[in-house]
Amino acid sequence: MALEIKILDYGDIELESSFLVLGHNCGRTRRVLTLGFLILGGPYPVLVDTGYRSNQIMETLGMRGLQFHENMIENQLARHGVRMGDVRFVCHTHLHIDHAGKDDLFPMNTTVVLNRKELEYSVSGLMHPQYPAPDIKHLIDRLHTKSALRFLDLEVTGPVELMPGVYCEAANAHTEGSMNIHVHTADGIATICGDVIYDFNDQIVNPFNEIHDAEPRTTGNHGTSKRAEKAAIKKLLSSSRFLLPVHDRPARIEGGTVVGRLHDQVPGPIVQSLPQRNWFPA
């Protein structure tokens, strides 16, 4: 079954640059996207991530939210003819403040799907400010409501098929419970990878301050080891045709290399083609 992914725009965030790419432009403010992903073409709509709750809540992390009327989740879904109650599953790459802020707007018969370890991690106190109380307390309400929450145990089971053409897999990066969502499209596998990647250019295309060949740069915000972060990025580059992070536009991948950028749908037209790398004999 060939599926397609529509990109939803939940608004922007202003934050310190080295939060995104380790050591890059320390002390400088940068504005980034916050995206969601609507999977269509299957038996029912599936949504990945719901953005942040409000502009004010981002201030608890010293960041500035820039969310306006057009960015409201119901308006973003309506652009594709989908109502809140039409969504069968809301999947979360992880539960940070800018990923799970609108779950309480969905009815309890919409099932929220997450890796069990991520909910455990969210209440561990590790990376604590990034898991705000209103978001996590709502998930506890779902925990005690029949069919409102689905746990995956991806570290034990390996990849799990959510519906035909959609698979969830442990990311093993960013947070202890992050997961990737693989979507089988007519043009290859598209992987929604959350915050394992923040910035294609400074992490992968021209990785900041890296001298080794094909060595990605980590983000400045992660709860696992540098080795795990780099390995997770390399795995994504070697296994997917498209990569879709939450804070950068999607990329097309060929031979482990970013060769093009897309805008508001996957598959979709390439809006930026990256030049071939020039190789010179030793």
XYZ file of C-alpha atoms in Angstrom:
282
model
C 0.000 0.000 0.000
C 1.537 3.317 -1.112
C 1.086 5.990 1.522
C 1.815 9.704 1.504
C 2.806 12.142 4.227
C 1.499 15.698 4.489
C 3.632 18.168 6.420
C 1.822 20.191 9.096
C 3.159 23.562 10.294
C 2.622 24.014 14.034
C 4.556 27.289 14.268
C 8.149 28.307 14.935
C 10.414 28.396 17.973
C 13.258 30.790 18.738
C 16.061 29.202 20.754
C 19.803 29.222 21.324
C 21.594 27.837 18.266
C 23.916 25.337 19.965
C 20.844 23.547 21.347
C 20.323 22.344 17.753
C 23.882 21.558 16.675
C 26.493 20.901 19.334
C 28.794 23.901 19.756
C 27.481 25.796 16.737
C 26.936 29.565 17.076
C 26.829 29.473 20.866
C 24.807 32.309 22.361
C 23.060 33.219 19.110
C 19.296 32.957 18.669
C 17.881 30.924 15.840
C 14.321 30.415 14.580
C 13.228 26.892 13.599
C 10.134 25.115 12.352
C 7.946 22.800 14.406
C 6.347 20.252 12.112
C 3.815 17.445 12.372
C 3.093 14.660 9.909
C -0.244 13.387 8.610
C -0.103 9.929 7.022
C -2.824 9.440 4.407
C -3.727 6.713 1.934
C -4.329 3.950 4.470
C -7.558 2.786 6.109
C -7.574 5.863 8.378
C -5.503 9.003 9.023
C -2.505 8.681 11.323
C -0.837 11.712 12.911
C 2.745 11.914 14.144
C 3.420 14.511 16.880
C 1.118 17.343 17.929
C 3.431 20.339 18.553
C 3.622 22.538 21.636
C 0.718 23.523 23.874
C 1.074 27.321 23.749
C 3.540 30.117 23.147
C 3.705 30.709 26.889
C 4.792 27.187 27.776
C 7.924 27.513 25.633
C 9.078 30.291 27.942
C 9.639 27.680 30.675
C 12.654 26.536 28.630
C 13.828 30.070 27.871
C 12.512 29.759 24.322
C 9.990 31.799 22.379
C 6.970 30.157 20.767
C 5.613 31.666 17.557
C 2.320 29.853 17.065
C -0.570 31.651 15.382
C -4.162 30.884 14.376
C -3.193 29.146 11.139
C -0.824 26.874 13.076
C -3.530 25.448 15.329
C -3.670 21.694 14.879
C -7.336 21.600 13.859
C -6.636 24.167 11.122
C -3.611 22.262 9.857
C -5.604 19.025 9.641
C -8.515 20.810 7.940
C -6.203 21.811 5.072
C -6.255 18.118 4.144
C -9.934 17.484 4.820
C -9.289 15.752 8.158
C -11.097 16.494 11.423
C -9.683 15.809 14.876
C -12.063 12.893 15.393
C -11.045 11.284 12.088
C -7.539 10.534 13.357
C -7.219 6.897 14.463
C -3.710 7.023 15.931
C -1.547 9.839 17.269
C 2.033 8.564 17.335
C 4.862 10.269 19.175
C 8.502 10.201 18.194
C 8.986 11.251 21.845
C 7.199 13.357 24.453
C 9.242 16.557 24.686
C 7.461 19.881 25.162
C 7.188 20.624 21.423
C 5.942 17.174 20.386
C 3.021 16.185 22.632
C 1.327 19.433 23.584
C -2.050 18.968 21.883
C -2.978 15.386 22.736
C -5.729 16.537 25.084
C -7.617 18.044 22.132
C -8.198 14.588 20.669
C -11.073 12.382 21.843
C -10.221 9.414 24.036
C -11.150 7.018 21.225
C -8.165 8.345 19.292
C -5.350 6.089 20.502
C -2.034 7.701 21.415
C 0.862 5.403 20.500
C 4.265 5.663 22.143
C 7.227 3.598 23.195
C 6.698 2.527 26.820
C 10.248 3.526 27.744
C 9.512 7.105 26.647
C 6.701 7.539 29.182
C 8.969 6.035 31.844
C 11.759 8.398 30.816
C 9.424 11.407 30.870
C 8.867 10.971 34.628
C 12.450 10.009 35.511
C 13.571 13.597 36.114
C 16.202 13.260 33.382
C 15.715 16.096 30.876
C 12.914 17.109 33.255
C 12.060 20.665 32.086
C 11.415 19.360 28.584
C 8.518 17.197 29.822
C 5.931 19.724 31.082
C 3.391 18.615 33.658
C 0.174 19.318 31.654
C 1.278 17.110 28.759
C 2.445 14.181 30.863
C -0.524 14.344 33.275
C -2.893 14.109 30.327
C -1.157 10.921 29.211
C -1.712 9.483 32.682
C -5.440 10.136 32.180
C -5.186 8.170 28.948
C -3.305 5.440 30.782
C -6.439 4.866 32.883
C -8.906 5.052 29.949
C -9.654 1.983 27.870
C -7.943 2.004 24.441
C -6.820 5.636 24.793
C -3.129 4.695 24.991
C -1.041 2.028 23.264
C 2.391 1.052 24.520
C 5.101 -0.382 22.293
C 8.127 -2.202 23.709
C 10.398 -1.639 20.760
C 13.689 -2.401 22.486
C 12.403 -5.958 23.051
C 10.177 -6.632 20.045
C 12.054 -4.841 17.311
C 9.995 -2.946 14.716
C 6.214 -3.136 15.088
C 3.665 -2.708 12.273
C 1.023 -0.178 13.304
C -1.005 -0.572 10.125
C -0.096 -1.777 6.627
C 2.877 0.267 5.476
C 3.592 1.991 8.804
C 6.230 0.611 11.184
C 7.557 1.904 14.501
C 11.170 1.260 15.548
C 13.288 2.312 18.517
C 15.486 5.274 17.563
C 18.090 4.618 20.284
C 18.922 8.319 20.313
C 17.816 11.754 21.565
C 15.802 10.332 24.493
C 15.878 6.830 25.919
C 12.425 6.078 24.501
C 12.410 7.914 21.166
C 11.058 6.034 18.166
C 11.171 6.409 14.405
C 8.104 5.879 12.217
C 8.787 4.262 8.834
C 6.202 4.877 6.106
C 6.182 2.892 2.867
C 5.493 5.329 0.032
C 5.365 4.833 -3.723
C 8.894 6.254 -3.919
C 10.515 4.349 -1.066
C 10.663 4.338 2.719
C 10.120 7.693 4.426
C 11.234 7.843 8.053
C 9.840 10.376 10.514
C 12.814 10.713 12.834
C 11.791 13.261 15.459
C 14.802 15.066 16.932
C 17.526 12.570 16.101
C 18.236 15.152 13.400
C 17.605 18.863 13.932
C 19.507 20.413 11.018
C 20.514 18.604 7.827
C 23.063 21.146 6.659
C 25.077 21.593 9.856
C 24.770 18.000 11.045
C 25.090 16.000 7.826
C 25.741 17.913 4.590
C 28.515 20.107 6.012
C 28.770 18.810 9.584
C 30.039 21.526 11.897
C 33.581 20.970 13.206
C 33.829 17.351 11.994
C 36.936 16.237 10.078
C 36.248 12.538 9.512
C 34.602 11.357 6.326
C 30.806 10.870 6.543
C 30.809 11.682 10.269
C 27.589 13.416 11.348
C 27.433 16.094 14.036
C 25.208 15.445 17.036
C 22.580 17.819 18.309
C 23.230 19.822 21.456
C 20.205 18.259 23.158
C 20.217 14.551 23.843
C 20.021 12.076 26.698
C 22.103 9.252 25.207
C 25.804 8.948 24.368
C 27.594 10.675 21.498
C 28.291 7.230 20.032
C 24.577 6.350 20.099
C 23.579 9.676 18.547
C 26.046 9.373 15.667
C 25.163 5.729 15.060
C 21.441 6.509 14.979
C 21.980 9.190 12.337
C 24.137 6.856 10.236
C 21.479 4.154 10.446
C 18.813 6.570 9.204
C 20.966 7.647 6.283
C 21.592 4.054 5.241
C 18.031 2.766 5.475
C 15.589 5.403 4.194
C 14.829 7.209 0.940
C 13.353 10.202 2.780
C 14.067 11.580 6.247
C 11.573 13.836 8.026
C 12.729 15.574 11.215
C 10.457 17.881 13.191
C 12.527 21.064 12.975
C 13.793 20.990 9.378
C 12.246 20.319 5.971
C 12.391 16.727 4.642
C 15.401 15.437 2.731
C 15.793 12.894 -0.047
C 18.581 10.403 0.569
C 20.591 8.432 -1.988
C 23.596 6.293 -1.115
C 23.624 7.633 2.419
C 23.858 11.219 1.155
C 21.387 14.113 1.231
C 20.692 14.872 -2.442
C 17.569 17.038 -2.290
C 15.080 18.818 -0.081
C 11.287 18.716 -0.135
C 8.691 21.067 1.294
C 5.155 20.075 2.273
C 4.625 16.459 1.223
C 6.482 13.176 0.813
C 6.725 11.877 -1.842
C 6.741 15.243 -3.532
C 8.719 17.544 -5.781
C 12.329 18.334 -4.937
C 12.508 22.044 -4.142
C 16.286 22.101 -3.694
C 18.828 19.795 -5.307
C 22.211 19.543 -3.674
C 25.238 19.541 -6.002
C 27.268 16.385 -6.425
C 30.398 16.284 -4.338
C 33.645 16.719 -6.313
C 36.170 13.949 -5.720
C 39.864 14.470 -6.401
C 42.554 11.786 -6.649
C 44.967 11.550 -3.726
